[in-house]
Structures are given as structure tokens and as C-alpha cells.
PDB file of C-alpha atoms in Angstrom:
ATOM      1  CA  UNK A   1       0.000   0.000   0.000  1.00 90.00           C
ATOM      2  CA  UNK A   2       1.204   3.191  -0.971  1.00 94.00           C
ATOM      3  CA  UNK A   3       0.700   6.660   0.812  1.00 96.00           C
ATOM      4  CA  UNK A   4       1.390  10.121   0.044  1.00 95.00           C
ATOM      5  CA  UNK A   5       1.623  13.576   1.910  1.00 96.00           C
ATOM      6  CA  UNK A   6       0.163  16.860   1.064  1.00 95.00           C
ATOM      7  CA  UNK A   7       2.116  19.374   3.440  1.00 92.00           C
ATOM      8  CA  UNK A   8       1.073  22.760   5.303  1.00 91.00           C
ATOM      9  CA  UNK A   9      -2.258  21.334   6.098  1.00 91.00           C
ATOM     10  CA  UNK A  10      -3.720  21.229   9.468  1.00 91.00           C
ATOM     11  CA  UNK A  11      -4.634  17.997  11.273  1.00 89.00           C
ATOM     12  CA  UNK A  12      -8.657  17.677  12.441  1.00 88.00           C
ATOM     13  CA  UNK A  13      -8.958  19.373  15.795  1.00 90.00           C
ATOM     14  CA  UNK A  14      -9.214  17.177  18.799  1.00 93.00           C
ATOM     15  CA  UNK A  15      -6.675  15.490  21.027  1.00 95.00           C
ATOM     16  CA  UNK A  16      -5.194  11.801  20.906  1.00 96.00           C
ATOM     17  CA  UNK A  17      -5.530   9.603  24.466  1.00 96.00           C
ATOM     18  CA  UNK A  18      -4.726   6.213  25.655  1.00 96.00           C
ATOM     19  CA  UNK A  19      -6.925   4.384  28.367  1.00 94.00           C
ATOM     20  CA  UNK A  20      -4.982   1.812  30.039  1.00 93.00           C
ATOM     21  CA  UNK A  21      -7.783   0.010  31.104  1.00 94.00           C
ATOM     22  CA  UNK A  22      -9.098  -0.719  27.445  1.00 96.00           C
ATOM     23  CA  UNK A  23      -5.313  -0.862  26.499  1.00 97.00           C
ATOM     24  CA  UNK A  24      -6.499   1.248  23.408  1.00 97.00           C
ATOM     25  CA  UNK A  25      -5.418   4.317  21.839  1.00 97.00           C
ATOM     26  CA  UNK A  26      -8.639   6.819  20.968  1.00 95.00           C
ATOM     27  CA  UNK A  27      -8.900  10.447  19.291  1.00 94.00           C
ATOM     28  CA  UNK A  28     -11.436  12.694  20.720  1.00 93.00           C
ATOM     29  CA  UNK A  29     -13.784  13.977  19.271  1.00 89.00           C
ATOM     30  CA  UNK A  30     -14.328  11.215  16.341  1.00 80.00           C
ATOM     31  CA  UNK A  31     -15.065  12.764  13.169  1.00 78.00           C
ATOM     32  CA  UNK A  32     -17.506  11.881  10.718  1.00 77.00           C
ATOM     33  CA  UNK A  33     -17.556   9.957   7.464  1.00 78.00           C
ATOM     34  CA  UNK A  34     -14.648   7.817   8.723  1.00 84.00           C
ATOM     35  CA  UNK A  35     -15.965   4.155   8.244  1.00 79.00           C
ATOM     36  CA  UNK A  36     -12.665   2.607   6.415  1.00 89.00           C
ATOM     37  CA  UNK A  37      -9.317   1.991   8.018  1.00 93.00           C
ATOM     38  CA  UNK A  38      -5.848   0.750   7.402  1.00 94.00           C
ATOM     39  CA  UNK A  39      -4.400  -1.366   9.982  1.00 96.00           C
ATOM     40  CA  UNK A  40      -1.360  -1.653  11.724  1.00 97.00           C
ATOM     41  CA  UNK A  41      -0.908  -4.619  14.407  1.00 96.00           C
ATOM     42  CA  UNK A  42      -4.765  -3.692  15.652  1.00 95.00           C
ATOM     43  CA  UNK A  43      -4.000   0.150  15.498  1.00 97.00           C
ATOM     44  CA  UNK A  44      -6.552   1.650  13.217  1.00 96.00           C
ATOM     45  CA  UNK A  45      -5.867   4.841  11.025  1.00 96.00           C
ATOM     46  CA  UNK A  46      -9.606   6.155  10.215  1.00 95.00           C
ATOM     47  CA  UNK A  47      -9.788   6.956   6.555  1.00 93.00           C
ATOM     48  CA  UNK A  48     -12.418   9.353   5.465  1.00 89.00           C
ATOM     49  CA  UNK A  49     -14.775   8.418   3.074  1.00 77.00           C
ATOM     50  CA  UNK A  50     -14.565  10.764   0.224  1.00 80.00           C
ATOM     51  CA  UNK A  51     -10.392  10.697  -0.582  1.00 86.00           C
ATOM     52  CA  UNK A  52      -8.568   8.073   1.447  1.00 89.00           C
ATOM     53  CA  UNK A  53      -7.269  10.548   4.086  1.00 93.00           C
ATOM     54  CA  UNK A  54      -6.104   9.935   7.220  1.00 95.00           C
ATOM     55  CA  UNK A  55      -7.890  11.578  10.087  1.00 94.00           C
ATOM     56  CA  UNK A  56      -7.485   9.996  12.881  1.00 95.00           C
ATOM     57  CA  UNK A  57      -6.137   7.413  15.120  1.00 96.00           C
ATOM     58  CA  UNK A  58      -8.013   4.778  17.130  1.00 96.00           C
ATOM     59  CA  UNK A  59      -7.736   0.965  18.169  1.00 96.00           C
ATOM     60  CA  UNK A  60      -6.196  -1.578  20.532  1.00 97.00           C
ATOM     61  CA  UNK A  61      -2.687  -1.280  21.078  1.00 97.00           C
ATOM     62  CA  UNK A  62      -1.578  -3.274  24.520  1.00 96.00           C
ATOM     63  CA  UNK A  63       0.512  -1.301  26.504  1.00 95.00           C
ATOM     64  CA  UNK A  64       2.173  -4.690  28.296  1.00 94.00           C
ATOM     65  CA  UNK A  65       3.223  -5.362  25.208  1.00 94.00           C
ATOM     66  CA  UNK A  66       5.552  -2.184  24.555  1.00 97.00           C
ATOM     67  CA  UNK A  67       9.092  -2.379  25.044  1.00 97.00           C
ATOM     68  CA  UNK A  68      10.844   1.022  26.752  1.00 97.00           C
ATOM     69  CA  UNK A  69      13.034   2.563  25.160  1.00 97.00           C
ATOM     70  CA  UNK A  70      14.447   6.406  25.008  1.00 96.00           C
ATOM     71  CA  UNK A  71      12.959   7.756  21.797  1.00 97.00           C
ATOM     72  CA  UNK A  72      13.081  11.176  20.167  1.00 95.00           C
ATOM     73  CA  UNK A  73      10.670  11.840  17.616  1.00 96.00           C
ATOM     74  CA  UNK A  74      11.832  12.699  14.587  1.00 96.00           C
ATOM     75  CA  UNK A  75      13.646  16.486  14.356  1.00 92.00           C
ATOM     76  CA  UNK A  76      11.728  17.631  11.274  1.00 93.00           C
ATOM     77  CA  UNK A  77       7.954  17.707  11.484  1.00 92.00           C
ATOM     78  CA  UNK A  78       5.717  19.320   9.335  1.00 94.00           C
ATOM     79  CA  UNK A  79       1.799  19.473   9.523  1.00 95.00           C
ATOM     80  CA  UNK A  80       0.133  17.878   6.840  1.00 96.00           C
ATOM     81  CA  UNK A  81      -2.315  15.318   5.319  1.00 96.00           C
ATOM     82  CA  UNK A  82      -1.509  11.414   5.281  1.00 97.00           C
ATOM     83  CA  UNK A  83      -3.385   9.904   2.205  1.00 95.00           C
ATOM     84  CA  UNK A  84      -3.594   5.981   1.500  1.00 94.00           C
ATOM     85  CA  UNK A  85      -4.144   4.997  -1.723  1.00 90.00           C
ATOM     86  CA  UNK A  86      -6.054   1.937  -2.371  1.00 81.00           C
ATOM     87  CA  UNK A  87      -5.004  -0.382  -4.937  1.00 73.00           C
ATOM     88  CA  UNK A  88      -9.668  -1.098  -4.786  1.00 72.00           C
ATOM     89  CA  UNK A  89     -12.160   0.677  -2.500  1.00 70.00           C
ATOM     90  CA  UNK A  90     -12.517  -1.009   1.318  1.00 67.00           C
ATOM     91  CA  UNK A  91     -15.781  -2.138   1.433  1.00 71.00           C
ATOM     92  CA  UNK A  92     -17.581   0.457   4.517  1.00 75.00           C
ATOM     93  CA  UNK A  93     -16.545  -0.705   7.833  1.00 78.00           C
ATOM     94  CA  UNK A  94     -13.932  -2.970   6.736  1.00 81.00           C
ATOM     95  CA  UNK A  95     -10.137  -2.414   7.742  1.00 87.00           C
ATOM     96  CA  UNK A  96      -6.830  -3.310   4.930  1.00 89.00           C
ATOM     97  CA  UNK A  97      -3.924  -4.530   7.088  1.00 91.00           C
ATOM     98  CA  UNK A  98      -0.844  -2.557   6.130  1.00 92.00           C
ATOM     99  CA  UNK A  99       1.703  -5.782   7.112  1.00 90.00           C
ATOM    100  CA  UNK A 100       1.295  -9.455   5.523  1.00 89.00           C
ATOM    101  CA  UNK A 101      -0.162 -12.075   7.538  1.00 87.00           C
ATOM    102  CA  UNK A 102       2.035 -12.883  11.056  1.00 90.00           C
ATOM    103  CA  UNK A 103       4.350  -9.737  10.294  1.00 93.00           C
ATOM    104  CA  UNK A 104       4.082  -7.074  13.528  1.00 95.00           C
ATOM    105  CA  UNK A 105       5.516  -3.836  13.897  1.00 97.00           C
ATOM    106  CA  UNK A 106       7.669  -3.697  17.167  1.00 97.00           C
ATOM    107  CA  UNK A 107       5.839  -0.628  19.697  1.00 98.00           C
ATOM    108  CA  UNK A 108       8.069   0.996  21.651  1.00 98.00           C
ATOM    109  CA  UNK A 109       7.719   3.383  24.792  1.00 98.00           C
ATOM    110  CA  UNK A 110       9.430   6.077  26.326  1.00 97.00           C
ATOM    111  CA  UNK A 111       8.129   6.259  29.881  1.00 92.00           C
ATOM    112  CA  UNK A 112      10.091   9.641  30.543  1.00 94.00           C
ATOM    113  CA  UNK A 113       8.252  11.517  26.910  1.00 94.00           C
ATOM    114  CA  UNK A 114       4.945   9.682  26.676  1.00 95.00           C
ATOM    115  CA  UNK A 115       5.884   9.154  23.226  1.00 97.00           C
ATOM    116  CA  UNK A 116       4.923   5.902  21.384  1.00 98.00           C
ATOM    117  CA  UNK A 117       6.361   4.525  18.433  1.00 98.00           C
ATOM    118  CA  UNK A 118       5.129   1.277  16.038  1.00 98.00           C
ATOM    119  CA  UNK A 119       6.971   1.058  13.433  1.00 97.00           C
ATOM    120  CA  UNK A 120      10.106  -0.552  11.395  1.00 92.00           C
ATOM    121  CA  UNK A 121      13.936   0.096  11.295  1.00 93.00           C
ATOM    122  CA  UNK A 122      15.786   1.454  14.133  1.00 95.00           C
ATOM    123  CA  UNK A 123      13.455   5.050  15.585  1.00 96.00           C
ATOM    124  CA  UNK A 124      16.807   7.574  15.264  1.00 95.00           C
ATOM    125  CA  UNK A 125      16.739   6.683  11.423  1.00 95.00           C
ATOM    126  CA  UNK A 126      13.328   8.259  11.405  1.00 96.00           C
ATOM    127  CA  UNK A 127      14.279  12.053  10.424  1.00 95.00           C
ATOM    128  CA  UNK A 128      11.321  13.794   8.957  1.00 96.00           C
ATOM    129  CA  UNK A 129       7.672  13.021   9.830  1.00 96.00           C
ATOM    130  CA  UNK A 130       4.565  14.594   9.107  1.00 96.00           C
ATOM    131  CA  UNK A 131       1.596  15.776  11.479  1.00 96.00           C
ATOM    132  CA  UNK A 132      -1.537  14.461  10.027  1.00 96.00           C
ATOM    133  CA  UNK A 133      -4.374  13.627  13.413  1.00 95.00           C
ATOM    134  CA  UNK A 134      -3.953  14.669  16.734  1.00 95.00           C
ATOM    135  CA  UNK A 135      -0.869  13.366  18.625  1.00 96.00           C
ATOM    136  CA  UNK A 136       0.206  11.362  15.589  1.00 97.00           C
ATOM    137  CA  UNK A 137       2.760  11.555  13.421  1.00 97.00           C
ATOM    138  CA  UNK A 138       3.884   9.516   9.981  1.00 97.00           C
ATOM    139  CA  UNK A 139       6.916   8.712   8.583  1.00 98.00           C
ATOM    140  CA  UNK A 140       7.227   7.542   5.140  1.00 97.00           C
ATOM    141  CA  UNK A 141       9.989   5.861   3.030  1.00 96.00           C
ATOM    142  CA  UNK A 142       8.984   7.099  -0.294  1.00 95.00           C
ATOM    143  CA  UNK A 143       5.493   6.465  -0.589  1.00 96.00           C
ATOM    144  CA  UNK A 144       5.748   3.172   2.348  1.00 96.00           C
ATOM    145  CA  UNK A 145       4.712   4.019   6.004  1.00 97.00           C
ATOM    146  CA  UNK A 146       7.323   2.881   8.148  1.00 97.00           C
ATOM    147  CA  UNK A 147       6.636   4.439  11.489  1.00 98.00           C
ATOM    148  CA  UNK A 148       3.401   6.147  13.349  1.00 98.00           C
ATOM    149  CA  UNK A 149       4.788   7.854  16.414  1.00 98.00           C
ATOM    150  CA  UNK A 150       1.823   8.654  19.256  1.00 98.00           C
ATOM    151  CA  UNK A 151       2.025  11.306  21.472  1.00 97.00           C
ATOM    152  CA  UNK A 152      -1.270  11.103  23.650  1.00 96.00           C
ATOM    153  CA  UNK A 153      -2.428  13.898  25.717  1.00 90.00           C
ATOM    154  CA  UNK A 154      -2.539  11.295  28.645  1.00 63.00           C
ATOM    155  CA  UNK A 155       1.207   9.705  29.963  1.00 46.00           C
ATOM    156  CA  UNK A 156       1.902   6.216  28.821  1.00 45.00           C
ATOM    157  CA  UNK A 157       1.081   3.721  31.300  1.00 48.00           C
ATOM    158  CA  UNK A 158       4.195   2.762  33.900  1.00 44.00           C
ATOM    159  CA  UNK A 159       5.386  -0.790  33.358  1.00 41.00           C
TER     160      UNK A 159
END
């Protein structure tokens, strides 16, 4: 699956939390016309319906899974919109799993940030990253997601 950015856009307004009980990451508020996603591990990224943008991030993402680690987001951020395109439409309500079958993204913590990252490769080769929902950022490889880092309002859970 391909993506591709369109910079100097604001992300939806709202704010990105994680509730350890339901070991799930949420955006609130949700917006509307977002009944598509693509999936990483059980993460969703909410597509809207109309263009394949990314507006938000939601899903179950177990926090006694993640590994600590000291992580610095990456140094160049720019606001933006994230856009999957679709090799076919995803039928409504239906979620396209970015990574084959058995393939999972590592999710790393940094207890001391709050920052969250799923993704591939090693995080300080992650250099530029765009701002495209609240508390999330995207880092492509060309036109290949490699990395979502989460920021949520709320502190990651102590392990």
C-alpha cells in the first residue's frame, strides 16, 4: 500500500488519548464519514470516506506489550495530510492490514516523553515526519509508512 503527503495542512482538531484500562489508543472527538481503516498490528488509522485521508487514530494497542526505550521523535515535522491509496475501494466498515499475515511492527515506549512509536527500522533513522491527526505523526519511506509515532495527551502507562 502506498501513501502520500500533502504538506502545510492542518490535522482535524481534537486530542489523541490512551486508556490503560481498554489498552487502546482513541482520538477525541471522532469525526464523521470515517468508516474505512488501514491497519497496523490492531492500530486503526480512520480513513475518510470521500479521498482516502487519514484523520485519525483509534484501536487496541496493549501497553504490556511495549518495550521502553528512550525515543526522540523525529527532528523535522511538518503538519500535513496522510493519504492511502487503495489499490480497490474497502468495502464500509472494513479495515486493509498494512503488514502481511504474522508480520508485527515492534511498539516501543518512552516512559520519561509519553511518546509511542510502532513502526520498522531502528526510531533515530526516522528524520522527517509529518503531522496528520492529533498526537500522531507519519513517517514515510517514499510512498511506504514505516513508522506512526503517538504522542497522547494522557502519559503512557508505567510498566
Amino acid at each position: 500500500m502506498k501513501f502520500r503527503i500533502v504538506e502545510n495542512r492542518l490535522p482535524i482538531a481534537g486530542r489523541l488519548i490512551y486508556s490503560v484500562d481498554d489498552y487502546a489508543f482513541s482520538t477525541e472527538p471522532h469525526p464523521e464519514d470515517c468508516a474505512t481503516s488501514v491497519s497496523i498490528n490492531e492500530l486503526e488509522l480512520m480513513l475518510n470516506g470521500k479521498d482516502g485521508r487519514v484523520v485519525f487514530v483509534t484501536g487496541y494497542c496493549p501497553h504490556t506489550g511495549w518495550q521502553s526505550s528512550t525515543l526522540i521523535p523525529p527532528p523535522v515535522r511538518h503538519r500535513g495530510h496522510l493519504y492511502a491509496m487503495l489499490d480497490k475501494d474497502i468495502v464500509h466498515g472494513a479495515s486493509k492490514s498494512l503488514q502481511p499475515p504474522n508480520e508485527r511492527w515492534p511498539v516501543l515506549v518512552d516512559q520519561s516523553t509519553g511518546w509511542v512509536r510502532l513502526g520498522k527500522g531502528e526510531p533515530d533513522k526516522d528524520r522527517v515526519g509529518i503531522e496528520f491527526a492529533p498526537g500522531a505523526i507519519a513517517v514515510l519511506a517514499g510512498d511506504q509508512l514505516v513508522a506512526i509515532w503517538l504522542h497522547p495527551d494522557q502519559s503512557a502507562p508505567k510498566r
